[in-house]
Structures are given as C-alpha cells and as structure tokens.
XYZ file of C-alpha atoms in Angstrom:
698
model
C -18.473 0.517 -35.698
C -20.869 0.639 -32.771
C -23.049 3.726 -32.825
C -24.024 4.796 -29.316
C -27.575 5.959 -29.927
C -30.471 5.062 -27.676
C -32.626 3.230 -30.254
C -32.109 -0.438 -30.949
C -33.666 -2.801 -33.472
C -33.532 -6.536 -34.026
C -31.730 -7.788 -37.157
C -34.018 -8.965 -39.956
C -33.764 -12.372 -41.663
C -32.199 -10.579 -44.653
C -29.550 -9.012 -42.388
C -28.920 -12.434 -40.929
C -28.364 -14.060 -44.355
C -25.952 -11.285 -45.408
C -24.057 -11.530 -42.100
C -23.852 -15.316 -42.390
C -22.500 -15.138 -45.953
C -19.916 -12.570 -44.884
C -18.950 -14.650 -41.855
C -18.460 -17.798 -44.001
C -16.312 -15.900 -46.506
C -14.246 -14.336 -43.691
C -13.635 -17.715 -42.040
C -12.508 -19.274 -45.330
C -10.066 -16.405 -45.969
C -8.706 -16.772 -42.432
C -8.147 -20.525 -42.916
C -6.379 -19.946 -46.260
C -4.152 -17.260 -44.730
C -3.158 -19.648 -41.955
C -2.073 -22.227 -44.542
C -0.133 -19.587 -46.493
C 1.315 -17.894 -43.369
C 1.868 -20.461 -40.596
C 1.648 -19.147 -37.009
C 4.996 -17.898 -35.708
C 6.700 -19.710 -32.869
C 6.738 -16.319 -31.138
C 3.118 -15.564 -30.161
C 4.151 -12.090 -29.003
C 3.713 -10.874 -32.617
C 0.115 -12.007 -32.895
C -0.601 -10.485 -29.470
C 1.011 -7.214 -30.542
C -1.071 -7.225 -33.703
C -4.211 -7.731 -31.640
C -3.257 -4.810 -29.383
C -2.614 -2.620 -32.418
C -5.965 -3.607 -33.921
C -7.734 -2.819 -30.639
C -5.867 0.446 -30.272
C -7.095 1.469 -33.695
C -10.664 1.808 -32.456
C -11.650 5.234 -31.210
C -11.745 5.778 -27.449
C -14.951 7.244 -26.076
C -14.540 10.758 -24.717
C -16.229 10.815 -21.319
C -17.421 14.031 -19.687
C -16.718 13.038 -16.074
C -18.663 15.948 -14.602
C -21.828 15.028 -16.516
C -21.398 11.335 -15.739
C -20.972 12.054 -12.032
C -23.978 14.379 -12.024
C -26.114 11.615 -13.550
C -24.769 8.984 -11.153
C -25.035 10.865 -7.870
C -28.356 12.570 -8.496
C -30.125 15.041 -6.255
C -28.583 14.020 -2.906
C -25.014 14.892 -3.866
C -25.054 17.999 -1.625
C -25.889 16.189 1.621
C -23.123 13.659 0.927
C -20.654 16.496 0.338
C -21.640 17.975 3.720
C -20.768 14.668 5.397
C -17.423 14.415 3.594
C -16.484 18.032 4.330
C -17.396 17.793 8.027
C -15.094 14.854 8.646
C -12.348 16.248 6.431
C -12.349 19.390 8.603
C -12.223 17.312 11.812
C -9.030 15.196 11.823
C -9.726 14.363 15.485
C -12.834 12.445 14.325
C -11.055 10.435 11.622
C -10.508 6.768 12.457
C -6.777 5.987 12.775
C -5.220 2.859 11.300
C -4.404 1.338 14.663
C -7.062 1.668 17.326
C -8.278 -0.570 20.161
C -11.813 -1.920 20.307
C -12.813 0.305 23.229
C -11.245 3.438 21.746
C -12.911 2.745 18.396
C -16.324 2.459 20.060
C -15.906 5.780 21.861
C -14.659 7.464 18.677
C -17.622 6.055 16.740
C -20.049 7.526 19.266
C -18.273 10.915 19.108
C -18.404 10.803 15.300
C -22.162 10.194 15.370
C -22.815 12.862 18.017
C -20.680 15.357 16.097
C -22.495 14.711 12.844
C -25.901 15.144 14.476
C -25.209 17.958 16.927
C -22.355 19.921 15.335
C -22.806 19.376 11.595
C -26.588 19.513 12.029
C -27.201 16.439 9.872
C -30.297 14.862 11.418
C -31.131 11.706 9.436
C -34.082 10.441 11.484
C -36.849 12.443 9.815
C -35.763 11.127 6.412
C -36.247 7.468 7.440
C -39.935 7.764 6.513
C -40.208 11.172 4.797
C -37.396 10.805 2.242
C -35.713 7.365 2.376
C -33.530 8.138 -0.676
C -31.930 11.037 1.198
C -31.501 8.896 4.309
C -29.723 6.132 2.367
C -27.494 8.726 0.665
C -26.398 9.921 4.133
C -25.787 6.333 5.271
C -23.646 5.632 2.178
C -21.534 8.758 2.773
C -21.140 8.052 6.505
C -20.179 4.425 5.779
C -17.467 5.697 3.427
C -15.929 7.588 6.359
C -16.003 4.535 8.657
C -18.178 1.486 8.098
C -18.628 1.093 11.855
C -20.105 4.590 11.949
C -22.495 3.747 9.100
C -23.712 0.650 10.950
C -24.003 2.464 14.299
C -26.064 5.178 12.635
C -28.214 2.491 10.992
C -28.830 0.805 14.356
C -29.865 4.117 15.927
C -32.121 5.400 13.151
C -33.116 2.513 10.825
C -33.514 -0.219 13.430
C -34.230 1.276 16.864
C -35.787 4.465 15.471
C -37.370 2.710 12.498
C -39.070 0.146 14.744
C -40.681 2.962 16.754
C -41.850 4.772 13.596
C -42.960 1.702 11.639
C -44.303 -0.618 14.332
C -45.517 1.941 16.872
C -48.421 4.394 16.841
C -48.717 8.131 17.426
C -48.161 7.892 21.187
C -44.778 6.225 20.643
C -43.652 8.740 18.024
C -44.699 11.657 20.241
C -42.783 10.246 23.192
C -39.571 9.035 21.534
C -39.009 10.877 18.244
C -37.053 13.877 19.545
C -34.843 11.814 21.880
C -33.952 9.361 19.100
C -33.339 12.210 16.648
C -30.964 14.206 18.875
C -29.197 11.110 20.317
C -30.491 11.574 23.890
C -32.140 8.152 23.505
C -29.479 5.871 22.015
C -31.110 2.507 21.437
C -30.849 -1.069 20.218
C -32.786 -3.509 18.082
C -32.993 -6.753 20.069
C -34.257 -9.421 17.688
C -31.485 -12.036 17.257
C -31.024 -14.638 19.992
C -28.152 -16.969 20.738
C -30.120 -19.921 19.339
C -32.289 -18.151 16.739
C -31.411 -15.678 13.998
C -33.098 -16.118 10.621
C -36.084 -17.994 12.082
C -37.678 -15.011 13.820
C -40.917 -16.892 14.506
C -38.866 -19.309 16.609
C -37.709 -16.623 19.082
C -38.066 -17.743 22.697
C -38.015 -14.489 24.713
C -41.482 -14.009 26.247
C -43.552 -10.987 27.215
C -46.400 -12.054 29.508
C -49.220 -9.607 30.240
C -50.042 -9.011 33.911
C -53.616 -7.582 34.003
C -53.385 -6.788 37.732
C -50.576 -4.255 37.226
C -51.258 -3.405 33.579
C -47.706 -4.411 32.646
C -45.772 -6.835 30.480
C -43.134 -9.035 32.098
C -40.132 -9.702 29.822
C -38.280 -12.964 30.470
C -35.379 -14.895 28.975
C -36.512 -18.505 29.601
C -33.151 -20.168 28.818
C -29.626 -19.299 27.674
C -30.534 -19.993 24.032
C -32.959 -17.047 24.265
C -30.321 -14.486 25.333
C -30.442 -11.593 22.883
C -27.130 -11.735 21.028
C -25.128 -9.488 18.675
C -27.252 -6.501 19.663
C -25.675 -3.316 18.275
C -25.361 -0.392 20.761
C -26.110 -2.743 23.684
C -22.639 -3.328 25.155
C -21.828 0.316 25.941
C -24.118 3.094 24.724
C -27.742 1.932 24.462
C -30.381 3.150 26.917
C -33.419 1.531 25.242
C -34.053 -1.605 23.232
C -36.835 -2.679 20.917
C -37.186 -6.264 22.153
C -38.876 -8.895 19.991
C -40.692 -11.444 22.132
C -43.672 -13.798 22.080
C -46.704 -12.002 23.492
C -48.399 -14.278 26.056
C -51.912 -13.471 27.328
C -53.458 -15.127 30.423
C -56.476 -17.333 29.685
C -59.084 -19.009 31.836
C -58.627 -22.477 30.337
C -56.224 -25.250 31.316
C -53.381 -23.822 29.181
C -53.131 -20.710 31.353
C -51.646 -18.524 28.583
C -52.221 -17.944 24.897
C -49.296 -17.296 22.504
C -50.186 -14.370 20.208
C -46.925 -14.534 18.236
C -43.816 -12.350 18.098
C -44.342 -8.656 18.891
C -42.013 -5.713 19.544
C -41.710 -3.936 22.928
C -39.781 -0.849 24.033
C -37.650 -1.858 27.025
C -35.456 0.673 28.898
C -32.157 -1.122 29.621
C -30.039 1.520 31.398
C -30.710 4.308 33.878
C -30.946 7.667 32.055
C -28.747 9.404 34.645
C -26.303 6.814 36.008
C -26.165 4.680 32.828
C -26.225 1.558 35.029
C -28.121 -1.521 33.842
C -31.687 -1.494 35.178
C -32.923 -4.166 37.655
C -33.486 -7.581 36.071
C -31.373 -6.737 33.004
C -28.015 -8.402 32.520
C -25.772 -6.865 29.825
C -22.555 -8.394 28.520
C -20.111 -7.553 25.757
C -19.915 -9.836 22.694
C -16.240 -8.881 22.485
C -13.769 -8.320 19.685
C -15.085 -9.146 16.186
C -13.553 -9.808 12.772
C -14.586 -6.266 11.786
C -16.884 -3.356 12.712
C -15.252 -3.016 16.121
C -16.536 0.541 16.427
C -19.996 -0.983 17.004
C -20.594 -2.144 20.581
C -22.415 -5.458 20.112
C -23.737 -6.901 23.339
C -25.909 -9.633 24.848
C -29.089 -8.989 26.881
C -30.764 -11.276 29.410
C -34.083 -10.408 31.085
C -35.334 -11.634 34.471
C -38.940 -10.572 35.173
C -38.420 -7.099 33.720
C -41.651 -5.117 33.963
C -42.654 -2.489 31.384
C -45.924 -0.518 30.983
C -48.562 -1.923 28.610
C -48.088 1.182 26.455
C -44.553 0.003 25.612
C -45.993 -2.600 23.234
C -45.472 -1.282 19.693
C -49.072 -1.841 18.726
C -49.529 -0.803 15.101
C -50.488 -4.349 14.068
C -51.859 -5.686 17.345
C -52.642 -4.309 20.803
C -53.793 -5.381 24.266
C -56.539 -3.526 26.133
C -56.513 -2.746 29.869
C -58.598 -5.850 30.558
C -56.238 -8.111 28.609
C -58.187 -8.404 25.342
C -56.124 -8.692 22.154
C -57.200 -6.714 19.086
C -55.728 -6.548 15.590
C -56.839 -5.525 12.123
C -54.992 -8.586 10.822
C -56.696 -11.971 11.264
C -53.817 -14.348 12.048
C -50.391 -14.658 13.683
C -48.794 -15.243 10.282
C -50.393 -12.128 8.766
C -49.276 -9.979 11.709
C -45.786 -11.445 11.561
C -45.519 -10.766 7.812
C -46.720 -7.173 8.302
C -44.213 -6.620 11.109
C -41.247 -7.930 9.116
C -42.477 -6.134 6.000
C -42.016 -2.825 7.795
C -38.398 -3.687 8.569
C -37.154 -4.209 4.985
C -35.527 -0.755 5.099
C -32.486 -2.338 6.757
C -31.992 -4.639 3.758
C -32.450 -1.783 1.325
C -29.808 0.207 3.203
C -27.336 -2.687 3.270
C -27.653 -3.355 -0.474
C -27.167 0.351 -1.200
C -24.242 0.687 1.241
C -22.560 -2.444 -0.124
C -22.402 -0.780 -3.547
C -20.744 2.198 -1.827
C -18.058 -0.139 -0.438
C -17.552 -1.702 -3.872
C -17.116 1.772 -5.409
C -14.298 2.579 -2.978
C -12.526 -0.760 -3.529
C -12.740 -0.719 -7.328
C -11.633 2.946 -7.408
C -8.486 2.157 -5.406
C -7.721 -0.981 -7.463
C -8.235 0.680 -10.856
C -6.203 3.796 -10.002
C -3.346 1.685 -8.695
C -3.492 -0.590 -11.768
C -3.152 2.462 -14.016
C -0.251 3.771 -11.938
C 1.743 0.575 -11.427
C 4.022 -0.465 -14.293
C 5.462 -3.935 -14.710
C 7.411 -5.540 -17.570
C 6.803 -4.754 -21.239
C 8.111 -5.502 -24.740
C 11.925 -5.933 -25.026
C 13.889 -2.660 -24.853
C 10.700 -0.637 -24.401
C 9.224 1.123 -21.350
C 7.256 -0.928 -18.841
C 3.499 -0.926 -19.287
C 0.788 -0.375 -16.669
C -0.571 -3.564 -15.158
C -4.064 -2.633 -16.367
C -2.751 -3.123 -19.931
C -2.523 -6.848 -19.163
C -5.560 -8.831 -20.217
C -5.520 -10.782 -16.952
C -5.841 -7.564 -14.901
C -8.616 -6.330 -17.174
C -10.383 -9.671 -16.679
C -10.216 -9.209 -12.891
C -11.288 -5.582 -12.693
C -13.279 -4.451 -15.747
C -16.320 -6.752 -15.312
C -16.215 -5.724 -11.635
C -16.256 -2.052 -12.603
C -19.184 -2.764 -14.939
C -20.988 -4.614 -12.125
C -20.467 -1.648 -9.791
C -22.304 0.587 -12.242
C -25.008 -2.051 -12.743
C -25.531 -2.426 -8.984
C -25.628 1.352 -8.530
C -28.612 1.700 -10.854
C -30.345 -1.424 -9.498
C -30.087 -0.356 -5.844
C -31.114 3.213 -6.755
C -34.229 1.692 -8.330
C -34.791 -0.344 -5.150
C -34.600 2.832 -3.045
C -37.153 4.512 -5.350
C -39.529 1.532 -5.056
C -39.072 1.477 -1.280
C -39.819 5.223 -1.050
C -42.941 4.708 -3.168
C -44.015 1.821 -0.920
C -43.643 3.949 2.230
C -45.987 6.544 0.727
C -48.608 4.277 -0.880
C -48.607 1.150 1.387
C -49.797 -0.697 -1.731
C -49.953 -4.422 -0.871
C -48.615 -5.553 -4.253
C -45.723 -3.118 -3.996
C -44.926 -4.304 -0.456
C -44.469 -7.878 -1.728
C -42.432 -6.635 -4.661
C -40.076 -4.539 -2.521
C -39.722 -7.283 0.087
C -38.521 -9.746 -2.578
C -36.395 -7.265 -4.509
C -34.657 -6.052 -1.329
C -33.996 -9.642 -0.216
C -32.562 -10.577 -3.615
C -30.429 -7.485 -4.159
C -29.106 -7.487 -0.593
C -28.051 -11.136 -0.964
C -26.630 -10.850 -4.475
C -24.808 -7.518 -4.126
C -23.255 -8.179 -0.701
C -21.985 -11.618 -1.801
C -20.481 -10.130 -4.952
C -18.864 -7.247 -3.050
C -17.361 -9.624 -0.468
C -15.659 -11.664 -3.212
C -14.594 -8.517 -5.083
C -12.814 -7.058 -2.050
C -10.468 -10.059 -2.034
C -9.987 -9.776 -5.804
C -9.101 -6.074 -5.489
C -6.595 -6.824 -2.742
C -4.970 -9.493 -4.903
C -5.004 -7.227 -7.984
C -2.932 -4.660 -6.056
C -0.261 -7.181 -5.075
C 1.788 -6.617 -1.945
C 0.725 -2.985 -1.616
C -2.879 -4.140 -1.410
C -1.905 -5.978 1.765
C -0.848 -2.788 3.551
C -3.513 -1.747 6.051
C -3.173 1.887 4.979
C -4.532 0.958 1.542
C -7.783 -0.162 3.148
C -8.655 -3.491 1.519
C -8.184 -5.389 4.792
C -10.479 -3.160 6.847
C -13.038 -2.882 4.039
C -13.108 -6.671 3.659
C -13.365 -7.347 7.388
C -15.980 -4.666 8.046
C -18.124 -5.624 5.054
C -17.974 -9.398 5.551
C -20.920 -9.491 7.966
C -23.155 -7.745 5.395
C -23.724 -11.262 4.037
C -25.285 -12.362 7.330
C -27.072 -9.589 9.217
C -30.485 -8.283 8.154
C -31.098 -11.783 6.812
C -28.621 -14.524 5.904
C -28.032 -14.415 2.149
C -28.916 -18.068 1.558
C -32.202 -17.607 3.415
C -33.009 -14.398 1.522
C -32.432 -16.042 -1.867
C -34.901 -18.763 -0.872
C -37.497 -16.049 -0.237
C -36.910 -14.787 -3.782
C -37.282 -18.309 -5.187
C -40.502 -18.863 -3.203
C -41.972 -15.636 -4.571
C -41.013 -16.606 -8.126
C -42.774 -19.939 -7.713
C -45.834 -18.135 -6.391
C -45.828 -15.905 -9.496
C -45.325 -18.975 -11.705
C -48.406 -20.552 -10.146
C -50.356 -17.300 -10.720
C -49.394 -17.323 -14.392
C -50.780 -20.797 -14.997
C -53.921 -20.037 -13.024
C -54.605 -16.945 -15.111
C -53.884 -14.451 -12.319
C -52.253 -11.060 -12.761
C -48.509 -10.657 -12.331
C -47.026 -7.659 -10.569
C -45.025 -5.230 -12.682
C -41.559 -6.564 -11.817
C -42.599 -10.082 -12.794
C -44.463 -9.344 -16.027
C -41.505 -10.532 -18.070
C -42.178 -14.089 -16.847
C -45.342 -14.305 -18.933
C -43.528 -13.689 -22.220
C -40.273 -15.431 -21.425
C -42.041 -18.518 -20.059
C -43.946 -18.764 -23.348
C -40.644 -18.386 -25.225
C -39.009 -21.018 -23.070
C -41.822 -23.519 -23.568
C -41.221 -23.290 -27.319
C -37.951 -24.493 -28.862
C -34.972 -22.094 -29.224
C -34.912 -20.372 -32.615
C -32.231 -22.200 -34.663
C -31.584 -18.997 -36.660
C -31.081 -16.504 -33.839
C -29.067 -19.061 -31.851
C -26.331 -18.694 -34.492
C -26.230 -14.933 -34.988
C -22.807 -13.698 -33.959
C -22.566 -10.146 -35.290
C -21.396 -7.467 -32.850
C -24.502 -5.320 -33.385
C -26.707 -8.282 -32.486
C -24.694 -9.301 -29.421
C -24.696 -5.701 -28.174
C -28.414 -5.338 -28.722
C -30.057 -5.001 -25.271
C -33.065 -6.989 -26.502
C -30.859 -10.021 -27.164
C -29.072 -9.617 -23.818
C -32.235 -9.248 -21.746
C -33.990 -12.070 -23.601
C -31.050 -14.368 -22.827
C -31.100 -13.486 -19.107
C -34.861 -13.935 -18.884
C -34.875 -17.146 -20.890
C -32.411 -18.653 -18.416
C -34.595 -17.589 -15.461
C -37.714 -19.054 -17.074
C -35.919 -22.306 -17.859
C -34.738 -22.617 -14.244
C -38.199 -21.753 -12.923
C -39.992 -24.278 -15.129
C -37.536 -27.071 -14.338
C -37.480 -26.512 -10.576
C -41.295 -26.376 -10.460
C -41.412 -29.798 -12.150
C -38.769 -31.200 -9.787
C -40.542 -29.885 -6.681
C -43.818 -31.426 -7.778
C -42.118 -34.749 -8.435
C -40.162 -34.920 -5.143
C -43.002 -33.650 -2.937
C -44.914 -36.883 -3.615
C -42.263 -38.942 -1.823
C -40.417 -36.428 0.391
C -43.171 -33.979 1.331
C -42.962 -30.208 0.813
C -40.009 -29.544 3.122
C -37.988 -32.509 1.871
C -38.623 -31.601 -1.768
C -37.509 -28.014 -1.142
C -34.299 -29.227 0.484
C -33.648 -31.679 -2.365
C -33.928 -28.816 -4.885
C -32.273 -26.134 -2.742
C -29.215 -25.427 -4.900
C -31.446 -25.257 -7.978
C -33.684 -22.743 -6.169
C -30.718 -20.550 -5.175
C -29.495 -20.500 -8.791
C -33.000 -19.521 -9.910
C -33.103 -16.603 -7.438
C -29.686 -15.319 -8.524
C -30.675 -15.593 -12.189
C -33.816 -13.547 -11.590
C -31.912 -10.845 -9.703
C -29.354 -10.646 -12.519
C -32.250 -10.129 -14.961
C -33.619 -7.276 -12.845
C -30.163 -5.686 -12.547
C -29.623 -5.787 -16.315
C -33.106 -4.404 -17.043
C -32.475 -1.434 -14.736
C -29.037 -0.836 -16.259
C -30.490 -0.781 -19.788
C -33.157 1.690 -18.624
C -30.465 3.893 -17.052
C -28.470 3.918 -20.301
C -31.515 4.965 -22.309
C -32.477 7.653 -19.784
C -29.037 9.285 -19.631
C -29.346 12.803 -21.118
C -25.648 13.327 -21.891
C -24.421 11.662 -25.109
C -20.846 10.968 -23.963
C -22.019 9.497 -20.647
C -24.643 7.435 -22.468
C -21.988 6.008 -24.811
C -19.755 5.077 -21.865
C -22.643 3.509 -19.950
C -23.739 1.533 -23.026
C -20.235 0.079 -23.329
C -20.156 -0.809 -19.628
C -23.673 -2.299 -19.774
C -22.719 -4.504 -22.734
C -19.691 -5.795 -20.837
C -21.841 -6.539 -17.775
C -24.387 -8.481 -19.870
C -22.002 -10.476 -22.069
C -19.630 -11.304 -19.220
C -22.560 -12.731 -17.237
C -23.753 -14.768 -20.229
C -20.257 -16.132 -20.800
C -19.884 -17.043 -17.111
C -22.942 -19.289 -17.434
C -22.344 -20.374 -21.030
C -22.874 -24.030 -20.136
C -26.536 -23.391 -19.311
C -27.148 -21.748 -22.686
C -25.228 -24.398 -24.625
C -26.996 -27.282 -22.874
C -30.341 -26.212 -24.325
C -28.925 -24.986 -27.677
C -29.966 -21.426 -26.926
C -26.534 -20.428 -28.237
C -24.696 -22.288 -30.985
C -20.933 -22.945 -30.514
C -19.921 -20.186 -32.940
C -22.114 -17.677 -31.084
C -20.730 -18.722 -27.696
C -17.203 -18.175 -29.021
C -18.192 -14.769 -30.429
C -19.602 -13.736 -27.026
C -16.337 -14.688 -25.335
C -14.232 -12.748 -27.838
C -16.482 -9.704 -27.673
C -16.553 -9.633 -23.856
C -12.728 -9.653 -23.839
C -12.675 -6.833 -26.367
C -15.213 -4.835 -24.339
C -13.025 -5.280 -21.249
C -10.206 -3.702 -23.247
C -12.481 -0.830 -24.324
C -13.677 -0.229 -20.756
C -10.031 -0.235 -19.645
C -9.456 2.731 -21.957
C -11.991 4.816 -19.990
C -11.504 3.149 -16.583
C -10.000 6.288 -15.027
C -12.998 8.382 -16.103
C -15.439 5.713 -14.908
C -14.025 5.575 -11.373
C -13.750 9.379 -11.324
C -17.482 9.345 -12.083
C -18.092 8.007 -8.552
C -16.660 11.325 -7.356
C -14.933 9.930 -4.288
C -12.339 12.461 -3.018
C -9.014 11.244 -1.648
C -10.054 12.046 1.928
C -12.861 9.505 1.475
C -10.959 6.695 -0.295
C -8.008 7.341 2.099
C -5.657 4.918 0.293
C -2.315 6.316 -0.888
C -2.121 3.892 -3.837
C -5.601 5.002 -4.934
C -5.034 8.738 -4.928
C -6.553 10.768 -7.772
C -3.277 12.491 -8.663
C -1.129 9.531 -9.691
C 2.227 11.262 -9.258
C 1.451 11.861 -5.556
C 0.614 8.236 -4.767
C 4.097 6.966 -3.913
C 5.092 10.122 -2.022
C 1.973 9.827 0.167
C 2.582 6.110 0.634
C 6.231 6.513 1.674
C 5.249 9.212 4.188
C 3.271 6.567 6.094
C 6.483 4.564 6.401
C 8.309 7.593 7.814
C 10.280 8.796 4.771
C-alpha cells in the first residue's frame, strides 16, 4: 500500500511493463469472473463488498495537536487572545437577530474594546509584520465578519493608505490617532459610476496656488464616492482618490496629472457633524455585512491643505510645480495600486478562514447525523454516503490547499514590504489577484454546498451558513472584481510567455512555464499517458506536471488566437473574443500554484502522522481537480481512457479515506465552539442536539 514518506520517484520503463502486464492479467480475470458469476440484481451486495474492501485498508492515525501546531504556526497565541477576549465578553457577541443600526454600533464597540481593553493594536503590524496582522484579521473575522471588514477598513485601507502612499510627515501626524481609534477613517476610491476602472475616476482635486490648497469636487452624480466603509456613521477622515489638476498658462487652463490620494477630514472632531461642503448619505441595508456602515460622499469645493496630498509617488511644490521619481502617469498609477495589494492578500486569507468554519460545521454535523442503513441494522452517518463524501471531502482538501497557498502569499507579501524588489512586486500583485479571485469564488460556492449538505438544519440561522454566505458574498467583488482580477493574471502570463520566446528571464513563480511549455510543444508521451498504477497517480511529479501542462496548453493556444484575432478586431476586440479562454488560463495557473505550495507543505511537515494525512489530502485535491477537467486532458491525449477511469476511481477512494480522518482534519483547524458558534457543529457530538434544542426554548 501507499507509503507516506517524503521522497518520490518516477516509475521506470521496466516498472511500467510489469504494471501493464499485471493490469492486463487482472482485467482478463475480472472479465472471466463476470461470465462465471453474473452481477446480482441486487447491487447492494457489490456496494457492501466495496465498503468492506475499503474498510480493510488501515486508517491513518492523526496527531491532531501536531497537525494544528503545523497549520496555525507562530501566530496562534495572538489569535487565542482574540478568541478569549470575546468569549469573556458576552455583551460584545453579535446576537442572531439585530437591526442594521444596532449592529453598526456593536461593531464599533467590538473594535474599540479589542484595541483599548484587550490591548490588541494591529496597526503597527500592517507594515512591520503583515503575517501577524492577517492572523488577527482572520481571528476577528471569525468572531463577526463585519468586525473583520471594519477593522480592515480602519487599518489596511485608511491606515494603510497613509503608511504606504504618504511620507514621514503623514505618519507622524496620523499614526497614533489611527492606531488608538481616535481617527476612524475611510478609503474613498469607488464611485457610483466607476469601480474596477480606477483610472476612470471623475472626482477632481484642483490645486489653488494662491491659497496653497487643493479643492476637492464631485463634478457629477456618477462621481459620488459610493460603498465607502466607515463613512455613513463613524468616519472622521477619508483617503479620497481624485484626479490631480494643476493650473497651466496655456489654453487648456489645467493639466491632469492622474489619480492621486488625498487626506480629507469629513466630520468635525468634536461635534461629529459633516464638515462644510461635504454631503454624507447612508448606502442602507445590504445583503450582508450590515455591521459595516457603508456610505456615499459628495464634495462641493472642499478645501484641504497642500500637505494633505499623500505624496510618496508624486508631489506639488508651493509654486505649483509637480515632481515625481516616476516618469509617467501610468507608472505612478501602477506604483500607487501596487502598494494597496495588502487588501487583496487579506481577503484571500480571510476567505480561507470562512471556509474553515463552514467545512468544520458541515463535517461535524455529517458525522453526527444518521440516516437510513442496511436492513435491520443501525442507521449510518450521512458522511458514510458516497454522495456526501463527494460534496465535502474535496472541499476539505481544498481548504487545506488554500491555507498553505494563502500562507505562502502572506510570506511573499511580507518579503515584498521589506525588500521593495520590483520583480517581487509584480509577482505578488499577480498572485494576490489570482488567489483572491479563485479562493473567494470557491468559498462562495462552498458555503451553499455546506448549507445543502446539512439539510434543513443548515437552514437555521443559528447554524450560521446563512450569515456566513451573505457576509462573504461581497468578497468576490470588493478589492477588485474577480473577473477583472483573473484578466490581470492572464495578462501577466502572456507577458511572461512573450519573455520566454524573446530569451528574457522569468521570475521565480513562473519558471515552470519554461519547462512545461517545452513539454507541451512536444507530443504527449504515449507510454506515460497510459500508466494507471496508484503509486504513479499519487506521485506529486505526475500531478504537478499535469496541472502545468494544462496551463501551458491554454497559454500557447490563447496566444495564437489573440494574434490571429488582433489582425481583424484590434487588441481590445481580440481580448474580448478570447475572454473566457483567458479566464480559464488564469484559473489553471492559480490551481498549479496552489498544488505546488501544497506539495511543498507536505514535504516540509516535520511530524510523520501529520505528513501522511496531508499527503492523502493533497492527492485528493490534485486528482479531483484533474478529474473535474478530464475533457481537456482527453482532448489532447494527455491521458488515455483507462488512465482517466483510474483517476476517477482513485479520487473516489481517496474521498473515502479522507472521510475516515475528517474529524481529525477539521479539529486541526483548532476552532473552538465559541468561534464556530453553530450547535450542529459542536466539537462534542453528544451535546449538539441539546444545545440546538435550547435555542428553540426546550
């Protein structure tokens, strides 16, 4: 059987010939036995036999403590502090039924309590130790997703814009007030008529050299700042993104220097009234995240000092001269947005946290709930049904895969903040865009699957799937619409593809393209395309090669299509004609990165039992993904029919094996009951129904 060591080798041609001979003999014996023993009219016997055969394989013994230690890493303690603070403060726990206004006030009290009472001050970690900051955000989001987003607005967006786009004078003036919550603020980028296209923003900031001030204006209703977190009720400042206009002496009158960021006070520090020229309205009740006070801002000739321009990438002197170390509007714009990728990193990481909660509740309930069974025998748990395993086990495997991939993203982001290496900046920008898009889309779908997998009890608000689904849904849109972000990944891949054929160097994350493109451009190996042995299919080299081959095939084919269509449709038209192909390419690449990081995590795990469990889960993740896109592999004969069938059978068997350790795997997330807060998902199974009935008044 499978040995769970950390060294893998490819089968030799001799191994292949032996395996093939054995496979042929086995198939012939099976055919003969079918002739001699026709299939019973009662398929229950063959199913029972299959279950007995599966049950005969040894279950992996998982040391949950070691697994959890490996998963949660060095920031476990700060997360425990968050959990313990809220567990000790029932008055700060979000009730099931709460109005929009009450939820907003509670959310603000939760944040103030965490910062001022619990002494957890996340702001300094935004730049100094991003991994610790994101660990805090994940824990806070587990308590209430609205609180996680409100904290992100305060520290990642409003605070992050001051730290990343401002200079020393801004940090000296605002750091302490942002840190201790005296300066609650907003991040005013999105407009009613513009979201993803930030360069198309219409709000203007015109420099007045006579008074040494900028004048902020909303030129039309389409330019009203919209969906601005913290604006409707609590914000006192806003980082406003606007086109910087400088007066000129020619006929144009003004020169557009591109989108810049400005600190604009929006409410009086004492009275909390809106300041002159600023109109603030409430965006109202939302599908979810109603603890966050999203508002709309309109500016009428609002004057701010010249020093309120966040001038790290471009400044204006007293006499109205513009200076920048970057030569063009596009370069400055790219640098500005590049400094704001932390929001995407945080959302990808937090989305995995949401998925952990949902899959934990669904798996625990599926182990608890019993339904039907063989005649005159006890009912079996619903997780013993193959259909339930098919819904939840690949999802559990994906949760682990995403955990390691987003942890890697956080490491790369932290490295980028220290080094400011240009190559790394591009790498992190693309990786954060891809992972944010892929993970949040997957989590959104999985939340509905988990609800369905828990039947009617999954529909009860107390069991959390409804609020998790509604609160998380917007993760697919804010900090970059997922479809737009995947196009950025595809564009970067095409850029790397061009580099490869022009002899340029590829950045580390993209090195695999050189080898896999060469493999793709040659014909699939007719020998390896037929190998179907379990050892081969569970070999990470085979799995990763398959993922990367698919990406290279998609990249090569879309490059050819774009070149062809651009001759008649132009660049934009060709891109639109190939858009679905480009999105598939981006997703394929991100899946390759996720698998590569999972394989690395398996190999790096120091504990043997945890490593064996992770290897099993990684194999399920890889083979389930290959099977889900089996048509692509069959179309180019990368996999022969017998191999495709073997992959399907093995992925079903691996789902069964993962089911056997599902309890230990979700326990490895180490989410206490006061964090999951779902009676049907309680750790102690025998208490689940008693807790649940208490909510109904029994």
